[in-house]
Amino acid sequence: MSHRYTAANTSLRTAGIMVLFTVTFTAVMSATYDATRPAIEASAQEGKMRLINEVLPPSSYDNGLLDDFVTLGPTPQLGLDDGGRIYRARRAGAPAALVLEAAAPDGYAGRIQLVVAVGADGRVSGVRAVGHKETPGLGDYIDPRKDRNKTQPWIGQFAGVSLADVAAAKWTVKRDGGAFAYRIGATISARAVSRATGRVLEYATENRDALFAAQSGSRI
């Protein structure tokens, strides 16, 4: 009886210690998260703004861009299977540009995540490939950080172009009869980005007024 009693006490004591440890650990982790969350969120916001500034000049708008957005559900035209966001730039209250999350589903190594800015004048302001698995040293020139031509990165050729300049059917590489350059040996990556950018431009042009009129933070 004494042995069983001692064993039971030991088990209870061990269980109590484990519960206390779990509660304490959870409380510490929660406090740590609460303390670091503002810094993490601020860092994420800064990262988004750095990216947006690459495709849209900060001088072109004066609103709080990250707070002025609409959320999309699945949108095949933009390559968004799970939806995404569109940020709206305004200057003195008037529409200035749309910054759209998008994707090219047909890259050489899979999906290529994109951010495309389209001005209120219907011209592409800038394009960036923000996530991809294209072949290093070959197809990854779609990312200007990896493009060996630092003076004139390949992806810069879309800036300033509108549907009035290049018809929708011509938003592909020259090899396919389109308007845009590509690099020998890496046509697929360039084709995917060129076509996706054209689709984004079409979407932004067709839906511009409704996108700017929607309530901020709404899902459309």
Coordinates of N, CA and C in Angstrom, one line a residue:
M1 N 0.8 -1.2 0.0 CA 0.0 0.0 0.0 C 0.9 1.2 0.0
S2 N 1.9 1.3 0.8 CA 2.8 2.4 0.9 C 3.5 2.7 -0.4
H3 N 3.9 1.6 -1.0 CA 4.6 1.8 -2.3 C 3.7 2.3 -3.4
R4 N 2.4 1.8 -3.4 CA 1.5 2.3 -4.4 C 1.2 3.8 -4.1
Y5 N 1.0 4.1 -2.8 CA 0.7 5.5 -2.4 C 1.9 6.5 -2.8
T6 N 3.1 6.0 -2.6 CA 4.2 6.8 -3.0 C 4.3 7.0 -4.5
A7 N 4.0 5.9 -5.3 CA 4.0 6.0 -6.7 C 2.9 6.9 -7.2
A8 N 1.8 6.9 -6.6 CA 0.7 7.7 -7.0 C 1.0 9.2 -6.7
N9 N 1.6 9.5 -5.6 CA 2.1 10.8 -5.3 C 3.1 11.3 -6.3
T10 N 4.0 10.5 -6.6 CA 5.1 10.8 -7.6 C 4.4 11.2 -8.9
S11 N 3.5 10.4 -9.4 CA 2.8 10.6 -10.7 C 2.1 11.9 -10.6
L12 N 1.3 12.2 -9.5 CA 0.6 13.4 -9.4 C 1.5 14.6 -9.4
R13 N 2.6 14.5 -8.7 CA 3.6 15.6 -8.6 C 4.2 15.9 -10.0
T14 N 4.5 14.8 -10.7 CA 5.1 14.9 -12.0 C 4.1 15.6 -13.0
A15 N 2.8 15.2 -12.9 CA 1.8 15.7 -13.7 C 1.6 17.2 -13.4
G16 N 1.6 17.5 -12.1 CA 1.5 18.9 -11.7 C 2.6 19.8 -12.2
I17 N 3.8 19.3 -12.2 CA 5.0 20.0 -12.7 C 4.9 20.2 -14.2
M18 N 4.4 19.2 -14.9 CA 4.2 19.3 -16.4 C 3.2 20.4 -16.7
V19 N 2.1 20.3 -15.9 CA 1.0 21.3 -16.2 C 1.5 22.7 -15.9
L20 N 2.2 22.9 -14.8 CA 2.8 24.2 -14.4 C 3.8 24.7 -15.5
F21 N 4.6 23.8 -16.0 CA 5.6 24.1 -17.0 C 4.8 24.5 -18.3
T22 N 3.8 23.8 -18.7 CA 3.1 24.1 -19.9 C 2.4 25.5 -19.8
V23 N 1.8 25.7 -18.7 CA 1.1 27.0 -18.4 C 2.1 28.2 -18.5
T24 N 3.2 28.0 -17.8 CA 4.2 29.0 -17.7 C 4.8 29.3 -19.1
F25 N 5.1 28.2 -19.9 CA 5.7 28.3 -21.2 C 4.8 29.0 -22.1
T26 N 3.5 28.6 -22.0 CA 2.5 29.3 -22.9 C 2.4 30.8 -22.6
A27 N 2.4 31.1 -21.3 CA 2.3 32.5 -20.9 C 3.5 33.3 -21.4
V28 N 4.7 32.7 -21.3 CA 5.9 33.4 -21.7 C 5.9 33.6 -23.2
M29 N 5.5 32.6 -24.0 CA 5.4 32.7 -25.4 C 4.4 33.7 -25.9
S30 N 3.2 33.7 -25.2 CA 2.2 34.7 -25.5 C 2.7 36.1 -25.2
A31 N 3.3 36.3 -24.1 CA 3.9 37.6 -23.8 C 4.9 38.1 -24.8
T32 N 5.8 37.1 -25.2 CA 6.8 37.4 -26.1 C 6.2 37.8 -27.5
Y33 N 5.2 37.1 -27.9 CA 4.5 37.4 -29.2 C 3.8 38.8 -29.1
D34 N 3.2 39.0 -28.0 CA 2.5 40.3 -27.8 C 3.5 41.5 -27.9
A35 N 4.7 41.2 -27.3 CA 5.7 42.3 -27.3 C 6.4 42.5 -28.6
T36 N 6.5 41.4 -29.4 CA 7.2 41.5 -30.7 C 6.3 41.7 -31.8
R37 N 5.0 41.5 -31.7 CA 4.0 41.6 -32.8 C 4.1 43.0 -33.5
P38 N 4.1 44.1 -32.7 CA 4.1 45.4 -33.4 C 5.4 45.6 -34.3
A39 N 6.5 45.1 -33.8 CA 7.7 45.2 -34.6 C 7.6 44.3 -35.9
I40 N 7.1 43.1 -35.7 CA 6.9 42.2 -36.9 C 6.0 42.8 -37.9
E41 N 4.8 43.3 -37.4 CA 3.9 43.9 -38.3 C 4.5 45.1 -39.0
A42 N 5.2 45.9 -38.3 CA 5.8 47.1 -38.9 C 6.8 46.7 -40.0
S43 N 7.6 45.6 -39.7 CA 8.6 45.2 -40.7 C 7.9 44.7 -41.9
A44 N 6.8 44.0 -41.8 CA 6.0 43.4 -42.9 C 5.5 44.6 -43.7
Q45 N 5.0 45.6 -43.1 CA 4.5 46.8 -43.8 C 5.6 47.5 -44.6
E46 N 6.7 47.6 -43.9 CA 7.9 48.3 -44.6 C 8.3 47.5 -45.8
G47 N 8.3 46.2 -45.7 CA 8.6 45.3 -46.9 C 7.6 45.5 -48.0
K48 N 6.4 45.6 -47.7 CA 5.4 45.8 -48.7 C 5.6 47.2 -49.4
M49 N 5.9 48.2 -48.6 CA 6.1 49.5 -49.2 C 7.3 49.6 -50.1
R50 N 8.4 48.9 -49.7 CA 9.6 48.9 -50.5 C 9.3 48.2 -51.9
L51 N 8.5 47.2 -51.9 CA 8.1 46.5 -53.1 C 7.2 47.4 -54.0
I52 N 6.3 48.0 -53.3 CA 5.4 48.9 -54.1 C 6.1 50.1 -54.7
N53 N 7.1 50.6 -53.9 CA 7.9 51.7 -54.4 C 8.7 51.4 -55.6
E54 N 9.0 50.1 -55.8 CA 9.7 49.6 -57.0 C 8.8 49.7 -58.3
V55 N 7.5 49.6 -58.1 CA 6.7 49.6 -59.3 C 5.8 50.9 -59.4
L56 N 5.8 51.7 -58.4 CA 5.0 52.9 -58.4 C 5.8 54.0 -57.6
P57 N 6.1 55.1 -58.3 CA 6.9 56.2 -57.7 C 6.1 56.8 -56.5
P58 N 6.7 56.9 -55.3 CA 6.0 57.5 -54.2 C 5.4 58.9 -54.4
S59 N 6.0 59.6 -55.3 CA 5.6 61.0 -55.6 C 4.3 61.0 -56.4
S60 N 3.8 59.8 -56.9 CA 2.6 59.8 -57.7 C 1.3 59.7 -56.9
Y61 N 1.4 59.5 -55.6 CA 0.2 59.4 -54.8 C 0.5 60.0 -53.4
D62 N -0.6 60.3 -52.7 CA -0.4 60.9 -51.3 C -1.3 60.3 -50.3
N63 N -2.0 59.2 -50.6 CA -2.8 58.6 -49.6 C -2.1 57.5 -48.9
G64 N -2.7 56.9 -47.8 CA -2.1 55.8 -47.1 C -2.4 54.5 -47.9
L65 N -1.5 54.2 -48.8 CA -1.8 53.2 -49.8 C -2.1 51.8 -49.2
L66 N -1.4 51.4 -48.1 CA -1.7 50.1 -47.6 C -3.0 50.0 -46.8
D67 N -3.6 51.1 -46.5 CA -4.9 51.1 -45.9 C -6.0 51.3 -46.9
D68 N -5.7 51.5 -48.1 CA -6.7 51.7 -49.2 C -6.7 50.5 -50.2
F69 N -7.4 49.5 -49.9 CA -7.4 48.3 -50.7 C -8.7 47.6 -50.8
V70 N -8.8 46.7 -51.8 CA -10.0 45.8 -51.8 C -9.4 44.4 -51.9
T71 N -10.2 43.5 -51.5 CA -9.8 42.1 -51.5 C -10.6 41.3 -52.6
L72 N -9.9 40.5 -53.3 CA -10.5 39.7 -54.4 C -10.6 38.3 -53.9
G73 N -11.7 37.6 -54.4 CA -11.8 36.2 -54.3 C -11.0 35.6 -55.4
P74 N -11.2 34.3 -55.7 CA -10.5 33.7 -56.8 C -10.7 34.4 -58.1
T75 N -9.6 34.8 -58.8 CA -9.8 35.6 -60.0 C -8.9 35.1 -61.1
P76 N -9.4 34.2 -61.9 CA -8.6 33.5 -62.9 C -7.8 34.5 -63.8
Q77 N -8.4 35.6 -64.2 CA -7.7 36.5 -65.1 C -6.4 37.0 -64.5
L78 N -6.3 37.1 -63.2 CA -5.1 37.6 -62.5 C -4.3 36.4 -62.0
G79 N -4.7 35.2 -62.3 CA -4.0 34.0 -61.9 C -4.1 33.7 -60.4
L80 N -5.1 34.3 -59.8 CA -5.3 34.2 -58.3 C -6.3 33.0 -58.0
D81 N -5.7 31.9 -57.6 CA -6.6 30.8 -57.2 C -7.3 31.0 -55.9
D82 N -6.6 31.7 -55.0 CA -7.1 31.9 -53.6 C -7.4 33.4 -53.4
G83 N -7.5 34.2 -54.4 CA -7.7 35.6 -54.2 C -6.5 36.4 -53.9
G84 N -6.7 37.7 -53.7 CA -5.5 38.6 -53.4 C -6.0 40.0 -53.1
R85 N -5.1 40.9 -53.2 CA -5.4 42.3 -52.9 C -5.1 43.2 -54.0
I86 N -5.8 44.3 -54.1 CA -5.5 45.4 -55.0 C -5.4 46.7 -54.1
Y87 N -4.3 47.3 -54.2 CA -4.1 48.6 -53.4 C -4.4 49.8 -54.4
R88 N -5.0 50.8 -53.8 CA -5.4 51.9 -54.6 C -4.7 53.2 -54.3
A89 N -3.9 53.7 -55.2 CA -3.2 55.0 -55.0 C -4.0 56.1 -55.5
R90 N -4.1 57.2 -54.7 CA -4.8 58.4 -55.0 C -3.9 59.6 -54.8
R91 N -4.2 60.7 -55.5 CA -3.5 61.9 -55.3 C -4.6 63.0 -55.2
A92 N -4.6 63.7 -54.1 CA -5.6 64.8 -53.9 C -7.0 64.2 -54.0
G93 N -7.2 62.9 -53.7 CA -8.5 62.3 -53.7 C -8.8 61.6 -55.0
A94 N -8.1 61.9 -56.1 CA -8.4 61.4 -57.4 C -7.6 60.1 -57.7
P95 N -8.1 59.2 -58.4 CA -7.4 57.9 -58.7 C -6.1 58.2 -59.4
A96 N -5.0 57.5 -58.9 CA -3.7 57.7 -59.4 C -3.2 56.4 -60.0
A97 N -3.4 55.2 -59.3 CA -2.9 54.0 -59.8 C -3.5 52.8 -59.0
L98 N -3.4 51.6 -59.6 CA -3.8 50.4 -58.9 C -2.6 49.5 -58.8
V99 N -2.4 48.9 -57.7 CA -1.3 48.0 -57.5 C -1.9 46.6 -57.2
L100 N -1.7 45.7 -58.2 CA -2.4 44.4 -58.2 C -1.5 43.3 -57.9
E101 N -1.9 42.4 -57.0 CA -1.3 41.1 -56.8 C -1.8 40.2 -57.9
A102 N -0.9 39.4 -58.5 CA -1.2 38.5 -59.6 C -0.3 37.4 -59.7
A103 N -0.5 36.5 -60.6 CA 0.4 35.3 -60.8 C 0.4 34.9 -62.3
A104 N 1.5 34.4 -62.8 CA 1.6 33.7 -64.0 C 1.6 32.2 -63.7
P105 N 0.6 31.5 -64.1 CA 0.5 30.1 -63.7 C 1.4 29.1 -64.5
D106 N 2.0 29.7 -65.6 CA 2.7 28.8 -66.6 C 4.1 29.1 -66.7
G107 N 4.8 29.4 -65.6 CA 6.3 29.6 -65.7 C 6.9 28.2 -65.9
Y108 N 8.2 28.2 -66.3 CA 8.9 27.0 -66.6 C 8.9 26.1 -65.4
A109 N 9.0 26.6 -64.2 CA 9.1 25.8 -63.0 C 7.8 26.0 -62.1
G110 N 6.7 26.4 -62.7 CA 5.5 26.6 -61.9 C 5.1 28.1 -61.9
R111 N 4.3 28.4 -60.8 CA 3.7 29.7 -60.7 C 4.8 30.8 -60.5
I112 N 4.5 32.0 -61.1 CA 5.4 33.1 -60.8 C 4.5 34.2 -60.2
Q113 N 4.8 34.6 -59.0 CA 4.0 35.6 -58.3 C 4.4 37.0 -58.7
L114 N 3.5 37.8 -59.0 CA 3.8 39.1 -59.6 C 3.1 40.2 -58.8
V115 N 3.6 41.4 -58.9 CA 3.0 42.7 -58.4 C 3.1 43.6 -59.6
V116 N 1.9 44.1 -60.0 CA 1.8 45.0 -61.2 C 1.1 46.3 -60.8
A117 N 1.7 47.4 -61.2 CA 1.1 48.7 -60.9 C 0.6 49.3 -62.3
V118 N -0.6 49.7 -62.3 CA -1.2 50.3 -63.5 C -1.7 51.7 -63.2
G119 N -1.2 52.7 -63.9 CA -1.6 54.1 -63.6 C -3.1 54.3 -64.1
A120 N -3.6 55.4 -63.6 CA -5.0 55.8 -63.9 C -5.1 56.1 -65.4
D121 N -3.9 56.4 -66.1 CA -3.9 56.6 -67.5 C -3.9 55.4 -68.3
G122 N -3.9 54.2 -67.7 CA -4.0 52.9 -68.4 C -2.6 52.4 -68.8
R123 N -1.6 53.0 -68.2 CA -0.2 52.5 -68.6 C 0.4 51.7 -67.4
V124 N 1.1 50.7 -67.7 CA 1.8 50.0 -66.7 C 2.9 50.9 -66.1
S125 N 2.9 50.9 -64.8 CA 3.9 51.7 -64.1 C 5.1 50.9 -63.8
G126 N 4.9 49.6 -63.5 CA 6.0 48.7 -63.2 C 5.5 47.3 -62.9
V127 N 6.4 46.4 -63.0 CA 6.1 44.9 -62.7 C 7.3 44.3 -61.9
R128 N 7.0 43.5 -61.0 CA 8.0 42.8 -60.3 C 7.6 41.3 -60.1
A129 N 8.5 40.4 -60.3 CA 8.3 39.0 -60.0 C 8.7 38.8 -58.5
V130 N 7.8 38.5 -57.6 CA 8.1 38.5 -56.2 C 8.3 37.1 -55.6
G131 N 8.0 36.1 -56.5 CA 8.1 34.7 -56.0 C 8.1 33.8 -57.2
H132 N 9.1 33.0 -57.4 CA 9.2 32.0 -58.5 C 10.3 31.0 -58.2
K133 N 10.3 30.0 -59.1 CA 11.3 28.9 -59.0 C 12.0 28.7 -60.3
E134 N 12.1 29.8 -61.1 CA 12.7 29.6 -62.4 C 14.2 29.3 -62.3
T135 N 14.7 28.7 -63.3 CA 16.1 28.2 -63.3 C 17.1 29.2 -63.0
P136 N 17.9 29.1 -61.9 CA 18.9 30.1 -61.6 C 19.9 30.3 -62.8
G137 N 20.2 31.5 -63.1 CA 21.1 31.8 -64.1 C 20.6 31.7 -65.5
L138 N 19.3 31.3 -65.6 CA 18.7 31.2 -67.0 C 17.4 31.9 -67.0
G139 N 16.3 31.4 -66.4 CA 15.0 32.0 -66.4 C 14.8 33.0 -65.3
D140 N 15.7 33.1 -64.4 CA 15.4 34.0 -63.2 C 15.7 35.4 -63.5
Y141 N 16.0 35.7 -64.8 CA 16.3 37.1 -65.2 C 15.0 38.0 -65.1
I142 N 13.8 37.3 -64.9 CA 12.6 38.0 -64.8 C 12.6 38.8 -63.5
D143 N 13.5 38.5 -62.6 CA 13.7 39.2 -61.3 C 14.9 40.2 -61.5
P144 N 14.6 41.5 -61.4 CA 15.7 42.4 -61.7 C 16.9 42.3 -60.8
R145 N 16.7 41.7 -59.6 CA 17.8 41.5 -58.7 C 18.8 40.5 -59.2
K146 N 18.3 39.6 -60.1 CA 19.1 38.5 -60.6 C 19.4 38.7 -62.1
D147 N 18.9 39.7 -62.7 CA 19.1 40.0 -64.1 C 20.5 40.6 -64.2
R148 N 21.4 40.1 -65.1 CA 22.7 40.5 -65.2 C 22.8 41.9 -65.8
N149 N 21.8 42.3 -66.6 CA 21.7 43.6 -67.2 C 21.1 44.6 -66.1
K150 N 21.9 45.2 -65.3 CA 21.5 46.1 -64.3 C 21.0 47.5 -64.9
T151 N 21.6 47.8 -66.0 CA 21.2 49.1 -66.6 C 19.8 49.1 -67.2
Q152 N 19.5 48.0 -67.9 CA 18.1 47.9 -68.5 C 17.6 46.5 -68.2
P153 N 17.1 46.2 -67.0 CA 16.6 44.9 -66.7 C 15.4 44.5 -67.6
W154 N 15.4 43.2 -67.9 CA 14.3 42.7 -68.8 C 12.9 43.2 -68.4
I155 N 12.6 43.1 -67.2 CA 11.2 43.4 -66.7 C 10.9 44.8 -66.8
G156 N 11.8 45.7 -67.0 CA 11.5 47.1 -67.2 C 10.9 47.5 -68.4
Q157 N 10.8 46.6 -69.4 CA 10.3 47.0 -70.8 C 8.8 47.2 -70.7
F158 N 8.1 46.7 -69.7 CA 6.7 46.9 -69.6 C 6.2 48.3 -69.1
A159 N 7.1 49.0 -68.4 CA 6.8 50.3 -67.9 C 6.5 51.3 -69.0
G160 N 5.3 52.0 -68.8 CA 4.9 53.0 -69.7 C 4.1 52.5 -70.9
V161 N 3.8 51.2 -71.0 CA 3.1 50.6 -72.1 C 1.6 50.5 -71.7
S162 N 0.8 50.7 -72.7 CA -0.7 50.6 -72.5 C -1.3 49.7 -73.5
L163 N -2.6 49.4 -73.4 CA -3.2 48.6 -74.4 C -3.4 49.4 -75.7
A164 N -3.3 50.7 -75.7 CA -3.3 51.5 -76.9 C -2.0 51.4 -77.7
D165 N -1.0 51.1 -76.9 CA 0.3 50.9 -77.6 C 0.5 49.5 -78.1
V166 N 0.1 48.5 -77.3 CA 0.3 47.1 -77.6 C -1.1 46.4 -77.3
A167 N -1.7 45.9 -78.4 CA -3.0 45.3 -78.3 C -2.9 44.0 -77.4
A168 N -4.0 43.6 -76.8 CA -4.0 42.5 -75.8 C -3.4 41.3 -76.4
A169 N -3.6 41.0 -77.7 CA -3.1 39.8 -78.3 C -1.6 39.8 -78.5
K170 N -1.0 41.0 -78.4 CA 0.4 41.1 -78.6 C 1.2 41.1 -77.3
W171 N 0.5 40.8 -76.2 CA 1.3 40.8 -74.9 C 1.9 39.4 -74.7
T172 N 2.9 39.2 -75.5 CA 3.7 37.9 -75.4 C 5.0 38.2 -76.0
V173 N 5.9 37.3 -76.1 CA 7.2 37.5 -76.6 C 7.3 37.6 -78.1
K174 N 8.3 38.2 -78.6 CA 8.5 38.4 -80.0 C 8.5 37.0 -80.8
R175 N 9.0 36.0 -80.2 CA 9.1 34.7 -80.8 C 7.7 34.2 -81.1
D176 N 6.7 34.6 -80.4 CA 5.3 34.2 -80.6 C 4.6 35.2 -81.5
G177 N 5.3 36.2 -82.0 CA 4.6 37.3 -82.7 C 4.2 38.4 -81.9
G178 N 4.6 38.4 -80.6 CA 4.3 39.5 -79.7 C 5.2 40.7 -79.8
A179 N 5.1 41.5 -78.7 CA 5.8 42.8 -78.7 C 7.0 42.8 -77.8
F180 N 7.2 41.8 -77.0 CA 8.2 41.9 -75.9 C 9.4 41.0 -76.1
A181 N 10.6 41.5 -75.7 CA 11.8 40.8 -75.9 C 11.9 39.7 -74.9
Y182 N 12.8 38.7 -75.2 CA 13.1 37.6 -74.3 C 14.6 37.3 -74.4
R183 N 15.0 36.4 -73.6 CA 16.4 35.9 -73.6 C 16.5 34.5 -74.2
I184 N 17.4 34.3 -75.1 CA 17.6 33.1 -75.8 C 17.8 31.9 -74.7
G185 N 17.0 30.9 -74.9 CA 17.2 29.7 -74.0 C 16.3 29.8 -72.8
A186 N 15.5 30.9 -72.6 CA 14.7 31.0 -71.5 C 13.4 31.7 -71.9
T187 N 12.8 31.2 -72.9 CA 11.6 31.8 -73.5 C 10.3 31.7 -72.6
I188 N 10.2 30.5 -72.0 CA 9.0 30.2 -71.2 C 8.8 31.2 -70.1
S189 N 9.8 31.5 -69.3 CA 9.7 32.4 -68.2 C 9.2 33.8 -68.7
A190 N 9.8 34.3 -69.8 CA 9.5 35.6 -70.3 C 8.0 35.6 -70.9
R191 N 7.7 34.5 -71.6 CA 6.3 34.4 -72.1 C 5.3 34.5 -71.0
A192 N 5.5 33.7 -70.0 CA 4.6 33.7 -68.9 C 4.3 35.0 -68.2
V193 N 5.4 35.7 -68.0 CA 5.3 37.1 -67.3 C 4.7 38.1 -68.3
S194 N 5.1 38.0 -69.6 CA 4.5 39.0 -70.6 C 3.0 38.8 -70.7
R195 N 2.6 37.6 -70.8 CA 1.1 37.3 -71.0 C 0.4 37.7 -69.7
A196 N 0.9 37.3 -68.6 CA 0.2 37.6 -67.3 C 0.1 39.1 -67.1
T197 N 1.2 39.9 -67.5 CA 1.1 41.3 -67.3 C 0.0 41.9 -68.2
G198 N -0.1 41.4 -69.4 CA -1.2 41.8 -70.3 C -2.5 41.6 -69.8
R199 N -2.7 40.4 -69.1 CA -4.0 40.1 -68.5 C -4.3 41.0 -67.4
V200 N -3.3 41.3 -66.6 CA -3.5 42.2 -65.4 C -3.9 43.6 -66.0
L201 N -3.2 44.1 -67.0 CA -3.5 45.4 -67.6 C -4.9 45.4 -68.1
E202 N -5.4 44.4 -68.8 CA -6.7 44.3 -69.2 C -7.7 44.4 -68.1
Y203 N -7.5 43.6 -67.0 CA -8.4 43.6 -65.9 C -8.4 45.0 -65.2
A204 N -7.3 45.6 -65.0 CA -7.3 46.9 -64.4 C -8.0 47.9 -65.3
T205 N -7.8 47.9 -66.6 CA -8.5 48.8 -67.5 C -10.0 48.6 -67.5
E206 N -10.4 47.4 -67.5 CA -11.9 47.1 -67.6 C -12.6 47.4 -66.3
N207 N -11.9 47.2 -65.2 CA -12.6 47.3 -63.8 C -12.1 48.5 -63.1
R208 N -11.4 49.4 -63.7 CA -10.8 50.6 -63.0 C -11.8 51.4 -62.1
D209 N -12.9 51.8 -62.7 CA -13.9 52.6 -62.0 C -14.5 51.9 -60.8
A210 N -14.9 50.6 -61.0 CA -15.5 49.9 -59.9 C -14.5 49.6 -58.8
L211 N -13.2 49.4 -59.2 CA -12.2 49.1 -58.1 C -11.9 50.3 -57.3
F212 N -11.9 51.5 -57.9 CA -11.7 52.7 -57.1 C -12.9 53.1 -56.3
A213 N -14.1 52.7 -56.8 CA -15.3 53.1 -56.1 C -15.7 52.2 -54.9
A214 N -15.1 51.0 -54.9 CA -15.5 50.1 -53.8 C -15.0 50.6 -52.5
Q215 N -15.7 50.2 -51.4 CA -15.4 50.6 -50.1 C -14.1 50.0 -49.7
S216 N -13.2 50.7 -49.0 CA -11.9 50.2 -48.6 C -12.1 49.1 -47.7
G217 N -11.3 48.0 -47.9 CA -11.3 46.8 -47.1 C -12.4 45.8 -47.5
S218 N -13.2 46.2 -48.5 CA -14.3 45.3 -48.9 C -13.8 44.2 -49.8
R219 N -14.6 43.1 -49.9 CA -14.3 42.0 -50.8 C -15.2 42.1 -52.0
I220 N -14.6 42.0 -53.2 CA -15.4 42.2 -54.4 C -15.2 41.0 -55.3

